[in-house]
PDB file of C-alpha atoms in Angstrom:
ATOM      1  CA  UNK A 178      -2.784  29.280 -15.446  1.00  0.00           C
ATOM      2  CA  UNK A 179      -2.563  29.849 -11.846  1.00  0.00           C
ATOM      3  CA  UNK A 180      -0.975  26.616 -10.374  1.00  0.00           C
ATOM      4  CA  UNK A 181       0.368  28.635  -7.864  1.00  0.00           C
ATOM      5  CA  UNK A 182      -2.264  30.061  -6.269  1.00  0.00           C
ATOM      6  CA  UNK A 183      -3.661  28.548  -3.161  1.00  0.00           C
ATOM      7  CA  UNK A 184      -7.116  29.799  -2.126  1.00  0.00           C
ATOM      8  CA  UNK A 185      -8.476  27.904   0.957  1.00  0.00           C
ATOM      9  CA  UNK A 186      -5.917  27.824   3.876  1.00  0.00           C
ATOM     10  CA  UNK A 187      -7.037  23.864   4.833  1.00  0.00           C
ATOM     11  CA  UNK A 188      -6.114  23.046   1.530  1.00  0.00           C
ATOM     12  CA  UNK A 189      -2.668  24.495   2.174  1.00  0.00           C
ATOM     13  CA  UNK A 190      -2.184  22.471   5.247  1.00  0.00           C
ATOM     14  CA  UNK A 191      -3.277  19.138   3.936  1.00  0.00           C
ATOM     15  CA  UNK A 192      -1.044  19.865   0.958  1.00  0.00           C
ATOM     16  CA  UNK A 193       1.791  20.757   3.113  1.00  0.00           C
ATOM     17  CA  UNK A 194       1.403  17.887   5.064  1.00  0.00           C
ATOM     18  CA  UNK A 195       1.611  15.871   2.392  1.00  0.00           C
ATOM     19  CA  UNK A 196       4.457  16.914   0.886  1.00  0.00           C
ATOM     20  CA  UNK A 197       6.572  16.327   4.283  1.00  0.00           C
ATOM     21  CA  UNK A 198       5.470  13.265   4.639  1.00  0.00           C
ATOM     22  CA  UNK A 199       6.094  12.328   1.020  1.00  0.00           C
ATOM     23  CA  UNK A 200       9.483  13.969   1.151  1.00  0.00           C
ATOM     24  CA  UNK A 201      10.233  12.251   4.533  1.00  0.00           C
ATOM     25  CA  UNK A 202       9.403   8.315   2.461  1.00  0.00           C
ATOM     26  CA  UNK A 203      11.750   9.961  -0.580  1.00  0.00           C
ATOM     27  CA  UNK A 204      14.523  10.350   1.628  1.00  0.00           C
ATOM     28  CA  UNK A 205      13.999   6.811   3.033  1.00  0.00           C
ATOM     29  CA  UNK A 206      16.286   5.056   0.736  1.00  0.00           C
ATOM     30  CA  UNK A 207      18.784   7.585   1.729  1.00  0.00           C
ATOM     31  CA  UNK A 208      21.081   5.225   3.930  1.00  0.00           C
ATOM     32  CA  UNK A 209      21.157   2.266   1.859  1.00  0.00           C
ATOM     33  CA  UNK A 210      23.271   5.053  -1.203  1.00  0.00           C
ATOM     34  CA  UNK A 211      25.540   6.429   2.110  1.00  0.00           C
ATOM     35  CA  UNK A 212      26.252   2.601   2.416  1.00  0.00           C
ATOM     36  CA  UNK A 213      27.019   2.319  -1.517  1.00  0.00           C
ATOM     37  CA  UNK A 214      29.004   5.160  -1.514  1.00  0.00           C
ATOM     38  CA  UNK A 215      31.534   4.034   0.915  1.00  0.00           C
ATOM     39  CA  UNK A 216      31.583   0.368  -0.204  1.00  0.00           C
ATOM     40  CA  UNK A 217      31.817   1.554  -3.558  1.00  0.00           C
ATOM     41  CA  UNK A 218      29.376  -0.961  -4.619  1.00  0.00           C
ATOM     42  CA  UNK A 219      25.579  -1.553  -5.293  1.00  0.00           C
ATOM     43  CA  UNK A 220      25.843  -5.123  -3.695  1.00  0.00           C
ATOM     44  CA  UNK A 221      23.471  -6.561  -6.012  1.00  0.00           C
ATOM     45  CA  UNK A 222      20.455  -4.730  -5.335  1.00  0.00           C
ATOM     46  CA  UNK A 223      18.183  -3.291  -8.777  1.00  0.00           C
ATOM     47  CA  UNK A 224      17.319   0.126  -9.861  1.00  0.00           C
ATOM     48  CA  UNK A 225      14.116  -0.401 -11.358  1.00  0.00           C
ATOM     49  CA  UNK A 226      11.916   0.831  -8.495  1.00  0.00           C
ATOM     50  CA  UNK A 227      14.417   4.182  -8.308  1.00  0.00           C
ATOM     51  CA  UNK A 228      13.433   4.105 -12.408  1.00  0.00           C
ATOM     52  CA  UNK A 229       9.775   3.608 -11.587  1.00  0.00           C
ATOM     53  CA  UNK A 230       9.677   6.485  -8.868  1.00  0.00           C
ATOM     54  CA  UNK A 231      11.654   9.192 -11.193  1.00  0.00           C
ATOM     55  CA  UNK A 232       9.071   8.148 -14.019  1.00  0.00           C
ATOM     56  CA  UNK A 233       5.840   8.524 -11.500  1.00  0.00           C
ATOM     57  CA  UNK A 234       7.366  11.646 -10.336  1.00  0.00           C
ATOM     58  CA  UNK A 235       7.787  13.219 -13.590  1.00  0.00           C
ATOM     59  CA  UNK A 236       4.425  12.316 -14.494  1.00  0.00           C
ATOM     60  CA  UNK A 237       2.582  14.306 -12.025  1.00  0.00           C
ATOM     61  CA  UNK A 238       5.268  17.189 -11.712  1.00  0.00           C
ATOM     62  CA  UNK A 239       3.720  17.507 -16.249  1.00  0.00           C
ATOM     63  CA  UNK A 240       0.210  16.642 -14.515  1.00  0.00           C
ATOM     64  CA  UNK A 241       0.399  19.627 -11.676  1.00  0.00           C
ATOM     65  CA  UNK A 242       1.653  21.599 -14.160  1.00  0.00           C
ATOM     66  CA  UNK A 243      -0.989  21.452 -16.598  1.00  0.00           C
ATOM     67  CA  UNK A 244      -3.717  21.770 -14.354  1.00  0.00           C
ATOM     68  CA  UNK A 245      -4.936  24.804 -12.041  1.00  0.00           C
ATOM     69  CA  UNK A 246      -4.453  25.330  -8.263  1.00  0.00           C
ATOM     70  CA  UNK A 247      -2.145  21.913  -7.842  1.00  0.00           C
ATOM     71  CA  UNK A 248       0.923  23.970  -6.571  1.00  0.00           C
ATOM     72  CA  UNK A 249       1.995  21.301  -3.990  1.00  0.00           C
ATOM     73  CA  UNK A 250       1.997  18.586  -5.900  1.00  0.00           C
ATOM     74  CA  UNK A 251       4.310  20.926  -8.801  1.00  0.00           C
ATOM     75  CA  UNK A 252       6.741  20.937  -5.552  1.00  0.00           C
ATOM     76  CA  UNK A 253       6.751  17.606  -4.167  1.00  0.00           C
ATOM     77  CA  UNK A 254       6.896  16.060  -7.403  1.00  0.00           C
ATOM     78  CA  UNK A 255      10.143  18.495  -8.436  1.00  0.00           C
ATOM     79  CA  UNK A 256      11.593  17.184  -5.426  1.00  0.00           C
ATOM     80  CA  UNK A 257      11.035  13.784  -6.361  1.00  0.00           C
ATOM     81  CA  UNK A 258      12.441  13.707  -9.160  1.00  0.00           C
ATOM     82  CA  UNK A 259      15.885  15.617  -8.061  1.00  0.00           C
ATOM     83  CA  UNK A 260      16.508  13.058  -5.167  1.00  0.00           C
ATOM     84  CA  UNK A 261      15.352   9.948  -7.657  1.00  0.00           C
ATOM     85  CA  UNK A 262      17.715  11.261 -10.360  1.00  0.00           C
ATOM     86  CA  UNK A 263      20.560  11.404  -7.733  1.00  0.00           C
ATOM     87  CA  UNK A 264      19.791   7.834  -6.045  1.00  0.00           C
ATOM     88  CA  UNK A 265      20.346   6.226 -10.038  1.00  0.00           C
ATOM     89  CA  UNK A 266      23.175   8.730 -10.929  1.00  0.00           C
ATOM     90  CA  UNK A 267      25.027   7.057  -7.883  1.00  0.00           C
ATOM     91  CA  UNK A 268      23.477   3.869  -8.685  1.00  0.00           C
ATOM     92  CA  UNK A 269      25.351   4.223 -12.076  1.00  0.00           C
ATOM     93  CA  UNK A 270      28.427   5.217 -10.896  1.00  0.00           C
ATOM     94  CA  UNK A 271      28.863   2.200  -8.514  1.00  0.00           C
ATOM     95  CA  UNK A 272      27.330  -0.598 -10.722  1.00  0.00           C
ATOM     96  CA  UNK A 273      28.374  -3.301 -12.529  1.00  0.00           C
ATOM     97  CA  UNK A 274      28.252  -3.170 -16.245  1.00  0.00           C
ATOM     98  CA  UNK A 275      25.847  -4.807 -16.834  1.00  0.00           C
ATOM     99  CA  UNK A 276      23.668  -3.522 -14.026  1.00  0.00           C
ATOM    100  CA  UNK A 277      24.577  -0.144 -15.650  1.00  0.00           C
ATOM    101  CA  UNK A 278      23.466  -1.143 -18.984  1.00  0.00           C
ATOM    102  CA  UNK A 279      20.226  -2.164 -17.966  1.00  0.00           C
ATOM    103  CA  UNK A 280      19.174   0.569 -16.151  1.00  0.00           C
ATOM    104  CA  UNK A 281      20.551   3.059 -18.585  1.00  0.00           C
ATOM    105  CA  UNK A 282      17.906   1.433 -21.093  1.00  0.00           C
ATOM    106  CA  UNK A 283      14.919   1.425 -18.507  1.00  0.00           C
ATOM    107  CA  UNK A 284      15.795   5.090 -18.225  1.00  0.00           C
ATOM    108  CA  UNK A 285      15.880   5.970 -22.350  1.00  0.00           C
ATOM    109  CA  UNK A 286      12.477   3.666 -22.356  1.00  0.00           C
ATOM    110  CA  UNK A 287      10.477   5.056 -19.655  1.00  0.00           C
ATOM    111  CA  UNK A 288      11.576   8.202 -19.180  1.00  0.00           C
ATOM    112  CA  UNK A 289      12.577   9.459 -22.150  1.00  0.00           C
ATOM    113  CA  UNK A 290      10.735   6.973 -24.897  1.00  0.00           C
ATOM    114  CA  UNK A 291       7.523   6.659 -22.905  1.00  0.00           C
ATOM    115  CA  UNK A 292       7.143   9.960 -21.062  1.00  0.00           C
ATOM    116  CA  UNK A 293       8.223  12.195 -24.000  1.00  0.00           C
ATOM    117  CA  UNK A 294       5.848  10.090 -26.209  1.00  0.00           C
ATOM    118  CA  UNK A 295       3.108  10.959 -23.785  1.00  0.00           C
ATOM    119  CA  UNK A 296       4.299  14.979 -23.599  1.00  0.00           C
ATOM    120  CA  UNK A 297       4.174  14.850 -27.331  1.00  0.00           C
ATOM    121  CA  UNK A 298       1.165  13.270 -27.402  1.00  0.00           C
ATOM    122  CA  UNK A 299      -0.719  15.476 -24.689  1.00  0.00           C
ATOM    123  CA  UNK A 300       0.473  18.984 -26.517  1.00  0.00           C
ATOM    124  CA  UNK A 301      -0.071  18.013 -30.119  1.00  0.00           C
ATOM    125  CA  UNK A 302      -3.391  15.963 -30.121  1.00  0.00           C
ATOM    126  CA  UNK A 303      -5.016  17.535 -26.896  1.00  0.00           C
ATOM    127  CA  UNK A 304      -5.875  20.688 -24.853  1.00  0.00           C
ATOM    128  CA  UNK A 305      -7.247  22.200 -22.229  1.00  0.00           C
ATOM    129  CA  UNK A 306      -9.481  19.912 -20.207  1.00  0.00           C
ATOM    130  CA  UNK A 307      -9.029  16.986 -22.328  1.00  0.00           C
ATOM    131  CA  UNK A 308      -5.431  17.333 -21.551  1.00  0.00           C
ATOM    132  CA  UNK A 309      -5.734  17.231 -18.125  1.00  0.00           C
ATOM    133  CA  UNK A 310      -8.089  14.828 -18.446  1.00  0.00           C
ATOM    134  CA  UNK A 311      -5.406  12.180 -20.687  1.00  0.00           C
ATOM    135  CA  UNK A 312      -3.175  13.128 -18.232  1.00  0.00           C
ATOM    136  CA  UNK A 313      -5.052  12.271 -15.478  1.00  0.00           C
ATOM    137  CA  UNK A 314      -5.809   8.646 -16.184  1.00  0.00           C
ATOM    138  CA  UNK A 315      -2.342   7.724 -17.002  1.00  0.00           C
ATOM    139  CA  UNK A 316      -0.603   9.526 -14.025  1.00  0.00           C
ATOM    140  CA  UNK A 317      -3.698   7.605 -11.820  1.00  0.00           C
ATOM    141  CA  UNK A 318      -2.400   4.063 -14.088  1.00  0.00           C
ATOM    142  CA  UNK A 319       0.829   4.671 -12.851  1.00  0.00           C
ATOM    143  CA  UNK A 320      -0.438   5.623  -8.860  1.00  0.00           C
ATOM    144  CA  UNK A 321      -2.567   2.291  -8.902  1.00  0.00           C
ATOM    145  CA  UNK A 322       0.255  -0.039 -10.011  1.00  0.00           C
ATOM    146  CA  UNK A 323       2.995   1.313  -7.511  1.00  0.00           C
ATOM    147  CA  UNK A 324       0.125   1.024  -5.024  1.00  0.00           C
ATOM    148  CA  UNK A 325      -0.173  -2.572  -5.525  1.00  0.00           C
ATOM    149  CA  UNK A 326       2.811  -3.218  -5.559  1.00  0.00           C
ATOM    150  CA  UNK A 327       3.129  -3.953  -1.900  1.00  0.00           C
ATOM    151  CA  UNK A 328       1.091  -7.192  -1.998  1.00  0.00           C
ATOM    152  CA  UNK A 329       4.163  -9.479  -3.165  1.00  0.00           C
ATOM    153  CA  UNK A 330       5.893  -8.494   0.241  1.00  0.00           C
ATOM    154  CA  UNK A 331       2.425  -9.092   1.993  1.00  0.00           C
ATOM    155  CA  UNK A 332       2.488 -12.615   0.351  1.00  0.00           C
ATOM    156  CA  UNK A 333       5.924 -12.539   1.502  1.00  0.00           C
ATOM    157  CA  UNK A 334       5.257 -11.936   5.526  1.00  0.00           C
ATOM    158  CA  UNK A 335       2.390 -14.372   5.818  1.00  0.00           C
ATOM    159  CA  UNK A 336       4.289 -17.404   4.183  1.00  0.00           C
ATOM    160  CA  UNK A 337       7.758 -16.729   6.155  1.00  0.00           C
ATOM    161  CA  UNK A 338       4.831 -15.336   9.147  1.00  0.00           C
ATOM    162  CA  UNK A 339       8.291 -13.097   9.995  1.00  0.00           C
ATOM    163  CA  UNK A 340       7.471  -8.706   9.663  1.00  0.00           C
ATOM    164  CA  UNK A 341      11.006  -8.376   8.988  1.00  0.00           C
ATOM    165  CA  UNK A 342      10.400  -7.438   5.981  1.00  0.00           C
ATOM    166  CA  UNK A 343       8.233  -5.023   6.632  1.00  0.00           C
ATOM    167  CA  UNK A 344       8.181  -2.201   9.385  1.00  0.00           C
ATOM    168  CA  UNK A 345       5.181  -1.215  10.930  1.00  0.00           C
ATOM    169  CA  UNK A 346       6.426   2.643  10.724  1.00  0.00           C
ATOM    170  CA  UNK A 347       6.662   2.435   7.074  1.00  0.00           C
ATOM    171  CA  UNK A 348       3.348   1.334   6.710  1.00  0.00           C
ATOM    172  CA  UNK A 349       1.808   3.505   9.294  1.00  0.00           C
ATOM    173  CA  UNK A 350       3.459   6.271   7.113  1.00  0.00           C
ATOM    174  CA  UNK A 351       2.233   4.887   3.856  1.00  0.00           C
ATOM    175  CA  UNK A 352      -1.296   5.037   5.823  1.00  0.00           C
ATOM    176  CA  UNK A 353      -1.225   8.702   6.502  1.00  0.00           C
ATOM    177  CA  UNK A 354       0.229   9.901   3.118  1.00  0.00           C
ATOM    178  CA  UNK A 355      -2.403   8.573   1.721  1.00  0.00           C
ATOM    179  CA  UNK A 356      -5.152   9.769   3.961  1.00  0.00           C
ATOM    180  CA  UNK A 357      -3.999  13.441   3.274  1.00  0.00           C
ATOM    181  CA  UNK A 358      -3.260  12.704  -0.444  1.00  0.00           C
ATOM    182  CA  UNK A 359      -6.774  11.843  -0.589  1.00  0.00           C
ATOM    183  CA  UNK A 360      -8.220  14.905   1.472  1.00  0.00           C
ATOM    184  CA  UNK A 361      -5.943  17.160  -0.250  1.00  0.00           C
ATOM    185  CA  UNK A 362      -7.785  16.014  -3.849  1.00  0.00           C
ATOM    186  CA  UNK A 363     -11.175  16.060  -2.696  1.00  0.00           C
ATOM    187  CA  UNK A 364     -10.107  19.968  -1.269  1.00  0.00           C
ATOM    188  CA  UNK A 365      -8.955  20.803  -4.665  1.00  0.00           C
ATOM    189  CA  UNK A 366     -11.874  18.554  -6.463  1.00  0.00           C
ATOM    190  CA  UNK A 367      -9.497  16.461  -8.214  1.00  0.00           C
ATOM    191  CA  UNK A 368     -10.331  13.187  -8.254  1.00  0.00           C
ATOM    192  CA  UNK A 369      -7.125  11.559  -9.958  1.00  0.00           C
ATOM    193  CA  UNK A 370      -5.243  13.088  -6.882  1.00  0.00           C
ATOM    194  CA  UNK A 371      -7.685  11.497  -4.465  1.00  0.00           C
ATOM    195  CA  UNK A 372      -8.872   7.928  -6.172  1.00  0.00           C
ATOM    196  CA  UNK A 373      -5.461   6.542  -6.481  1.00  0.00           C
ATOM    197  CA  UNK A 374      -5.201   7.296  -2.545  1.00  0.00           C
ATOM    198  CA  UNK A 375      -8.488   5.246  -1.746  1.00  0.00           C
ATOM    199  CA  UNK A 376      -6.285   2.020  -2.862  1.00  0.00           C
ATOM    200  CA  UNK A 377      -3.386   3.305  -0.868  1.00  0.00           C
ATOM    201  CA  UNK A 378      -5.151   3.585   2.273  1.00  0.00           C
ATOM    202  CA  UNK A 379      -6.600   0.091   2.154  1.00  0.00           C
ATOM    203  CA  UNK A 380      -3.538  -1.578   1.416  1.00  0.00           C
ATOM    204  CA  UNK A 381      -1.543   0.363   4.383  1.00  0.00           C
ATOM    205  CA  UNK A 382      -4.480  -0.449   6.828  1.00  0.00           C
ATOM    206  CA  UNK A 383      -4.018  -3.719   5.751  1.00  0.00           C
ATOM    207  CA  UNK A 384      -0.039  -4.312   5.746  1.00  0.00           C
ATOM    208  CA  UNK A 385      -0.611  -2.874   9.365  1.00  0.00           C
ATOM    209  CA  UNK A 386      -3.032  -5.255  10.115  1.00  0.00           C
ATOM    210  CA  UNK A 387      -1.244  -7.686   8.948  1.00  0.00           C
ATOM    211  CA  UNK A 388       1.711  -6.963  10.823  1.00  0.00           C
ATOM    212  CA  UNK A 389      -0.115  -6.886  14.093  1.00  0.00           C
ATOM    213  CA  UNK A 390      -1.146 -10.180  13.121  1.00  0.00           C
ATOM    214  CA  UNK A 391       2.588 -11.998  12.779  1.00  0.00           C
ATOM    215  CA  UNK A 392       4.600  -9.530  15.180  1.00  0.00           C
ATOM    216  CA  UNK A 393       4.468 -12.298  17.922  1.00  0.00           C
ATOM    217  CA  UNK A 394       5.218 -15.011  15.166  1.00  0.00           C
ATOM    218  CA  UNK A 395       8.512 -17.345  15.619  1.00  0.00           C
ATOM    219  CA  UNK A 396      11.336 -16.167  13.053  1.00  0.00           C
ATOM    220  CA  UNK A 397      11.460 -18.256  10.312  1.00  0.00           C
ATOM    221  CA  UNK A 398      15.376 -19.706  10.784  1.00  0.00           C
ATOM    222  CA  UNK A 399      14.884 -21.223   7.202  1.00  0.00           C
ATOM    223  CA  UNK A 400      16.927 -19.601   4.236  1.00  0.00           C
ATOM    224  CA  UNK A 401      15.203 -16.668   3.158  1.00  0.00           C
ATOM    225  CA  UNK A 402      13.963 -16.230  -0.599  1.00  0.00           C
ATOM    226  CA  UNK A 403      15.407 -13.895  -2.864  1.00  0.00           C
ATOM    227  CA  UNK A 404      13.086 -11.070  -4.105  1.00  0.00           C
ATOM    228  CA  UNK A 405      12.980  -9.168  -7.180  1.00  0.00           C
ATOM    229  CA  UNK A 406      12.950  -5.765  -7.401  1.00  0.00           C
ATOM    230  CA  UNK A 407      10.606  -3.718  -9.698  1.00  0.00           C
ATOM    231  CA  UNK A 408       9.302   1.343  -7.739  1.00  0.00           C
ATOM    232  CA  UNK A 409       6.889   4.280  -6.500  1.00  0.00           C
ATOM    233  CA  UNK A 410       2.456   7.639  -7.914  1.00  0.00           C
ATOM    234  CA  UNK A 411       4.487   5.417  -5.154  1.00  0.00           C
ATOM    235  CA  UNK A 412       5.936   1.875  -4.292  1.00  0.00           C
ATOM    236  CA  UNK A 413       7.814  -1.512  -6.083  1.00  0.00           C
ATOM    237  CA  UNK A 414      10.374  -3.734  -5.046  1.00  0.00           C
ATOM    238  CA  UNK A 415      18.673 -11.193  -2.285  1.00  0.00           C
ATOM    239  CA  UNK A 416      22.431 -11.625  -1.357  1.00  0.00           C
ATOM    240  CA  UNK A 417      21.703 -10.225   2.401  1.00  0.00           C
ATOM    241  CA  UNK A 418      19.392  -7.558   2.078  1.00  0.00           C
ATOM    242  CA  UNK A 419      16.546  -4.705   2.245  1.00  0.00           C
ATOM    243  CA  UNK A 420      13.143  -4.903   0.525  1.00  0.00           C
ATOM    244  CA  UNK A 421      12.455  -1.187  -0.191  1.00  0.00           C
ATOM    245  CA  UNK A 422       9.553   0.346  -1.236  1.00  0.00           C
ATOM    246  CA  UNK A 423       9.158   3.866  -3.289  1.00  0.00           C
ATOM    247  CA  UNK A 424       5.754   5.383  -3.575  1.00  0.00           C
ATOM    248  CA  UNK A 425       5.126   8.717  -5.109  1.00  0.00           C
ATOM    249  CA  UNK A 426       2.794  10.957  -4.028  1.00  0.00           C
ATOM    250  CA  UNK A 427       0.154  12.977  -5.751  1.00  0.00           C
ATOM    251  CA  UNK A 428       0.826  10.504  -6.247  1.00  0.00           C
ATOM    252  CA  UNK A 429       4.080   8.384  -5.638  1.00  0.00           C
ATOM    253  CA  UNK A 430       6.074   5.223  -4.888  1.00  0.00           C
ATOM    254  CA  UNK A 431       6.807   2.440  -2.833  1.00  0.00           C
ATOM    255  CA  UNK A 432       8.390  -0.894  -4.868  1.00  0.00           C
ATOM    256  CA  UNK A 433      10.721  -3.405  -3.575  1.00  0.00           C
ATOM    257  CA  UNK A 434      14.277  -2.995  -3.101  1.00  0.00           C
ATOM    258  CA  UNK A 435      16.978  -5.206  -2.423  1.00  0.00           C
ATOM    259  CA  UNK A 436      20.053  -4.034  -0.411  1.00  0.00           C
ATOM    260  CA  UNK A 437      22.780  -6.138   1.738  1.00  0.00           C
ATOM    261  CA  UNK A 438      23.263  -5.511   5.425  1.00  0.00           C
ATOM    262  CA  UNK A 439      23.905  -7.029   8.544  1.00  0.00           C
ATOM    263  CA  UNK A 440      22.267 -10.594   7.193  1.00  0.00           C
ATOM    264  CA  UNK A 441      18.937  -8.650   7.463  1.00  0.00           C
ATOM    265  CA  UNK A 442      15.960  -7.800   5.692  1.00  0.00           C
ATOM    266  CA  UNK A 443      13.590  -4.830   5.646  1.00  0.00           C
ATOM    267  CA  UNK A 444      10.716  -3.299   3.907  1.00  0.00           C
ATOM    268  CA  UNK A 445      10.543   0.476   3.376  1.00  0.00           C
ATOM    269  CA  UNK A 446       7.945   2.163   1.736  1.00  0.00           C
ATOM    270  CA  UNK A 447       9.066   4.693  -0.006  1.00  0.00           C
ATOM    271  CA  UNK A 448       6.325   8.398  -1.894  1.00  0.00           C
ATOM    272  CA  UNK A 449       1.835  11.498  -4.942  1.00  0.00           C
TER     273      UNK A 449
END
């Protein structure tokens, strides 16, 4: 097939870019499962974006797969889905039951009822280029709606005008993963790599802008709104808490999470 053979060096670098800034936003979530660990609890916060961001992941580690030359985002993508799988094995272990319950399902719907329907469906009724092709749209879907997900916690900052909930580094971050996603797919001449990355530039030039806009802004002293968690080809997701997040690359996913510390919320954007 040779998905592991990389012929233009500049392709190489925008690739491996990519996947260390994509593993960097993985790893994001990292602190709020240390904290779990050692209270022993999930303090109320959801595991559908972790759900969202294993199911992306797996969807373009099949896609890279399948089609020639897209090494990097075979790699990135494996990573994604170990670190995802450990961040909801934890979450399992430290849940309530009925937390448990429901994310066991999400799991057995998504990503084993859903993605094994679509691996079925992709090797039985398809090949070749009109496998890729299947696979393509669907894996771009899934990139579009993790991308998007980000504009509840924009609605979020300009009605409380505070950008506590989200930091300008994450979106800055979000920015620049996207800018090589995008450069690394036109290199390769793949355009579900680079279109989904189009959306995900605009909407971290915009969070950015946005933030530059309320930075000075009073803090709101009012009680602050709970917010639902969802993600991650990204992306998306209140006791005290974090808004997280998880985009997946190649991608990738940040969604919104909701974590408890410090009487304090924050956004992080999490990886195509």
């Amino acid at each position: 097939m040779g998905i592991f053979t990389i012929h233009d060096p500049l392709t190489f670098v925008l690739g491996l870019l990519g996947n260390v800034i994509s593993f960097v936003v993985y790893l994001a979530p990292l602190p709020t499962f240390v904290r779990v660990c050692r209270k022993k609890s999930t303090e109320g916060f959801q595991s559908v974006p972790y759900v969202c961001a294993l199911f992306s992941a797996m969807l373009w580690l099949y896609y890279g797969v399948m089609s020639p030359h897209c090494t990097l985002i075979v790699t990135i993508n494996s990573a994604g889905c170990v670190i995802e799988t450990i961040y909801l094995a934890i979450y399992i272990a430290y849940a309530t039951k009925h937390a448990k319950m429901i994310t066991t399902r999400l799991l057995m719907f998504f990503n084993m009822g859903v993605f094994g329907s679509i691996v079925l469906f992709t090797l039985m009724l398809s090949q070749g280029k009109r496998r890729i092709l299947i696979l393509g749209w669907i894996s771009s879907a899934v990139s579009v709606a993790v991308y998007a997900a980000p504009l509840g916690v924009l609605r979020l900052v300009i009605c409380t005008k505070s950008v506590e909930f989200m930091p300008f580094h994450l979106s800055f971050f979000l920015t620049v993963s996207a800018t090589i996603w995008f450069a690394y797919g036109l290199s390769i001449k793949d355009k579900f790599v680079a279109l989904p990355n189009v959306l995900g530039f605009f909407l971290g030039v915009l969070q950015m802008a946005v933030y530059m806009l309320y930075r000075n802004a009073r803090e709101v002293k009012d009680e602050k709104p709970a917010v639902g968690k969802m993600s991650s080809m990204g992306s998306v997701e209140i006791h005290t808490m974090d808004v997280k997040l998880d985009l997946p690359v190649g991608n990738s996913t940040n969604l919104v999470d909701i974590n408890s510390e410090d009487n304090k919320k924050q956004t992080e954007l999490l990886p195509v």
